[in-house]
Every structure is written in C-alpha cells, then in structure tokens.
Short mmCIF file of C-alpha atoms in Angstrom, two decimals:
data_model
loop_
_atom_site.label_atom_id
_atom_site.label_comp_id
_atom_site.label_asym_id
_atom_site.label_seq_id
_atom_site.Cartn_x
_atom_site.Cartn_y
_atom_site.Cartn_z
CA UNK A 1 3.84 3.02 -20.15
CA UNK A 2 7.29 2.18 -21.95
CA UNK A 3 8.92 2.58 -18.82
CA UNK A 4 7.74 0.71 -16.32
CA UNK A 5 9.98 -0.66 -13.77
CA UNK A 6 10.52 -4.57 -13.38
CA UNK A 7 10.84 -4.05 -9.84
CA UNK A 8 10.76 -1.92 -7.01
CA UNK A 9 13.88 -1.95 -4.27
CA UNK A 10 12.69 -3.52 -1.02
CA UNK A 11 13.08 -0.48 1.38
CA UNK A 12 11.29 1.68 -0.80
CA UNK A 13 7.93 -0.74 -0.24
CA UNK A 14 8.77 -0.84 3.36
CA UNK A 15 8.68 2.82 3.77
CA UNK A 16 5.29 2.66 2.18
CA UNK A 17 4.20 0.01 4.18
CA UNK A 18 5.25 2.05 7.23
CA UNK A 19 3.65 5.05 5.97
CA UNK A 20 0.21 3.47 5.74
CA UNK A 21 0.60 2.11 9.45
CA UNK A 22 1.87 5.24 10.95
CA UNK A 23 -0.57 6.99 9.16
CA UNK A 24 -3.39 5.40 10.21
CA UNK A 25 -2.08 4.61 13.46
CA UNK A 26 -1.91 8.54 13.72
CA UNK A 27 -6.13 8.60 12.57
CA UNK A 28 -6.82 6.65 14.86
CA UNK A 29 -5.03 8.51 18.01
CA UNK A 30 -6.08 11.76 16.76
CA UNK A 31 -9.44 11.21 15.61
CA UNK A 32 -8.29 13.50 12.64
CA UNK A 33 -9.63 11.21 9.73
CA UNK A 34 -8.00 13.49 6.85
CA UNK A 35 -4.50 11.59 7.93
CA UNK A 36 -5.59 8.97 5.99
CA UNK A 37 -5.65 11.36 3.16
CA UNK A 38 -1.71 10.94 2.93
CA UNK A 39 -1.14 7.33 2.20
CA UNK A 40 -4.30 7.35 -0.18
CA UNK A 41 -3.05 10.20 -2.08
CA UNK A 42 0.32 8.68 -2.68
CA UNK A 43 -1.37 5.12 -3.48
CA UNK A 44 -3.26 7.03 -5.86
CA UNK A 45 -0.60 8.98 -7.63
CA UNK A 46 1.50 5.83 -7.76
CA UNK A 47 -1.15 3.80 -9.69
CA UNK A 48 -2.56 6.63 -11.62
CA UNK A 49 0.50 8.56 -12.88
CA UNK A 50 3.37 5.89 -11.73
CA UNK A 51 4.69 8.64 -9.41
CA UNK A 52 4.21 7.53 -5.45
CA UNK A 53 6.19 10.91 -3.21
CA UNK A 54 6.39 8.29 -0.63
CA UNK A 55 8.72 5.91 -2.28
CA UNK A 56 10.17 8.68 -4.49
CA UNK A 57 11.40 10.64 -1.31
CA UNK A 58 12.79 7.61 0.24
CA UNK A 59 14.79 6.88 -2.51
CA UNK A 60 16.92 10.29 -1.79
CA UNK A 61 18.01 7.67 1.53
CA UNK A 62 19.06 4.59 -0.06
CA UNK A 63 22.58 4.24 0.88
CA UNK A 64 23.32 1.61 -1.89
CA UNK A 65 22.27 1.70 -5.52
CA UNK A 66 18.56 0.42 -6.17
CA UNK A 67 19.67 -2.55 -8.22
CA UNK A 68 21.54 -3.91 -4.75
CA UNK A 69 18.36 -4.26 -2.68
CA UNK A 70 16.03 -7.26 -2.40
CA UNK A 71 13.60 -6.22 -5.67
CA UNK A 72 10.01 -6.78 -5.58
CA UNK A 73 7.95 -7.59 -8.24
CA UNK A 74 6.43 -4.01 -9.71
CA UNK A 75 3.09 -5.86 -11.02
CA UNK A 76 2.34 -7.24 -7.59
CA UNK A 77 2.98 -3.76 -5.52
CA UNK A 78 0.44 -2.16 -8.00
CA UNK A 79 -1.82 -4.79 -7.49
CA UNK A 80 -1.39 -4.53 -3.73
CA UNK A 81 -1.55 -0.70 -3.91
CA UNK A 82 -4.75 -1.33 -5.36
CA UNK A 83 -6.18 -2.86 -2.62
CA UNK A 84 -4.70 -0.46 -0.04
CA UNK A 85 -5.76 2.38 -1.74
CA UNK A 86 -9.20 0.92 -1.82
CA UNK A 87 -9.43 0.29 1.89
CA UNK A 88 -7.88 3.76 2.90
CA UNK A 89 -10.22 5.53 0.36
CA UNK A 90 -13.36 3.30 2.03
CA UNK A 91 -12.22 4.12 5.55
CA UNK A 92 -11.80 7.85 4.80
CA UNK A 93 -15.19 7.81 3.21
CA UNK A 94 -16.57 6.10 6.22
CA UNK A 95 -15.50 8.40 8.64
CA UNK A 96 -16.43 11.03 6.61
CA UNK A 97 -19.93 10.01 6.62
CA UNK A 98 -19.81 9.17 10.22
CA UNK A 99 -19.56 5.53 9.60
CA UNK A 100 -17.17 5.07 12.85
CA UNK A 101 -17.39 1.42 12.75
CA UNK A 102 -17.22 0.63 9.07
CA UNK A 103 -13.96 3.34 9.11
CA UNK A 104 -12.41 1.20 11.66
CA UNK A 105 -12.84 -1.83 9.84
CA UNK A 106 -11.36 -0.35 6.53
CA UNK A 107 -8.53 1.28 8.12
CA UNK A 108 -7.70 -1.54 10.67
CA UNK A 109 -7.44 -4.37 7.61
CA UNK A 110 -4.96 -1.95 5.46
CA UNK A 111 -2.87 -1.40 8.44
CA UNK A 112 -2.66 -5.36 9.37
CA UNK A 113 -1.75 -5.89 6.12
CA UNK A 114 1.17 -3.29 5.53
CA UNK A 115 2.41 -4.54 9.29
CA UNK A 116 1.93 -8.12 8.45
CA UNK A 117 3.67 -7.78 4.68
CA UNK A 118 6.34 -5.49 6.86
CA UNK A 119 6.99 -8.50 9.09
CA UNK A 120 7.06 -10.64 5.95
CA UNK A 121 3.91 -11.97 4.80
CA UNK A 122 2.16 -10.55 2.05
CA UNK A 123 -1.58 -11.00 2.05
CA UNK A 124 -1.90 -9.21 -1.43
CA UNK A 125 0.46 -11.76 -3.05
CA UNK A 126 -1.49 -14.52 -1.51
CA UNK A 127 -4.43 -12.99 -2.92
CA UNK A 128 -3.10 -12.41 -6.08
CA UNK A 129 -1.55 -16.03 -6.24
CA UNK A 130 -5.05 -17.40 -5.13
CA UNK A 131 -6.97 -15.24 -7.95
CA UNK A 132 -4.47 -16.67 -10.52
CA UNK A 133 -4.82 -20.24 -9.26
CA UNK A 134 -8.99 -19.86 -10.05
CA UNK A 135 -8.51 -18.13 -13.30
CA UNK A 136 -6.01 -20.80 -14.47
CA UNK A 137 -8.29 -23.83 -13.12
CA UNK A 138 -11.54 -22.19 -14.82
CA UNK A 139 -9.89 -22.05 -18.07
#
C-alpha cells in the first residue's frame, strides 16, 4: 500500500462517526439490526481495501481542499475503525442470534465512543496510547 494516506480530513472522520451513531440509533428505534450493516460494511471496506464509501461520498461535499482541514492521523483512524467494526459486527451478530442484551452492549459501546469522539475525546486514541505505553514499558 504505497499510497497510504498520512492523514484524513476531520470532516470525513466526523461523517463516518455520525454514520455510526445514527445507524445504531436507527437500528434501536426500528428494531432492524440490518441497519448496522451499513457502517459495518463501510468500515470493513475501509480496513480491507482502503475505500470507505461513506468517507468517499462525504469527500464530494468538502468546500475546501482536503489539505486545508484539520488532519486526523490515518494509522490512528485505522486502529479506531478496527474497534468500531468489531463492535458493530459483534452487535449485529448478537442481535441476529437473539442475544439482545449483548447486541445493545456492543452497539452502545461503539455509538458512545463515536459520539464522544465527535465531542472531542477519542477513546480509541486513549486505548492505543495506553497500549503503546504498555509495550514500551514491557520492552
């Protein structure tokens, strides 16, 4: 992946976070667990192929050049996306298997994380920092 971006414009990251929050809320209010597949598939595509259709669509609505926005670290966003995809997948699977409580726990975790990130605190960043500190102290 020689063309791996170094950063992602913040509005694209925020759009992805809002897609997660709104999809989780929509699935809760409608009872349709399949709505979770939208951010799940978009996130998985971003991780596997470097193409997130939600972010790609949002890119068309940027008013300025992508480099003019506050940058978000690409590697950090990939780490966060792994957590989000895992929680969305576990939530969707739980709902489909009838494990409603587990479905709500996993989807609440990812929705709250995304919403808290929108407000300015990145839980995934904190987790990654602590993980890196642990690895550093262990070595």
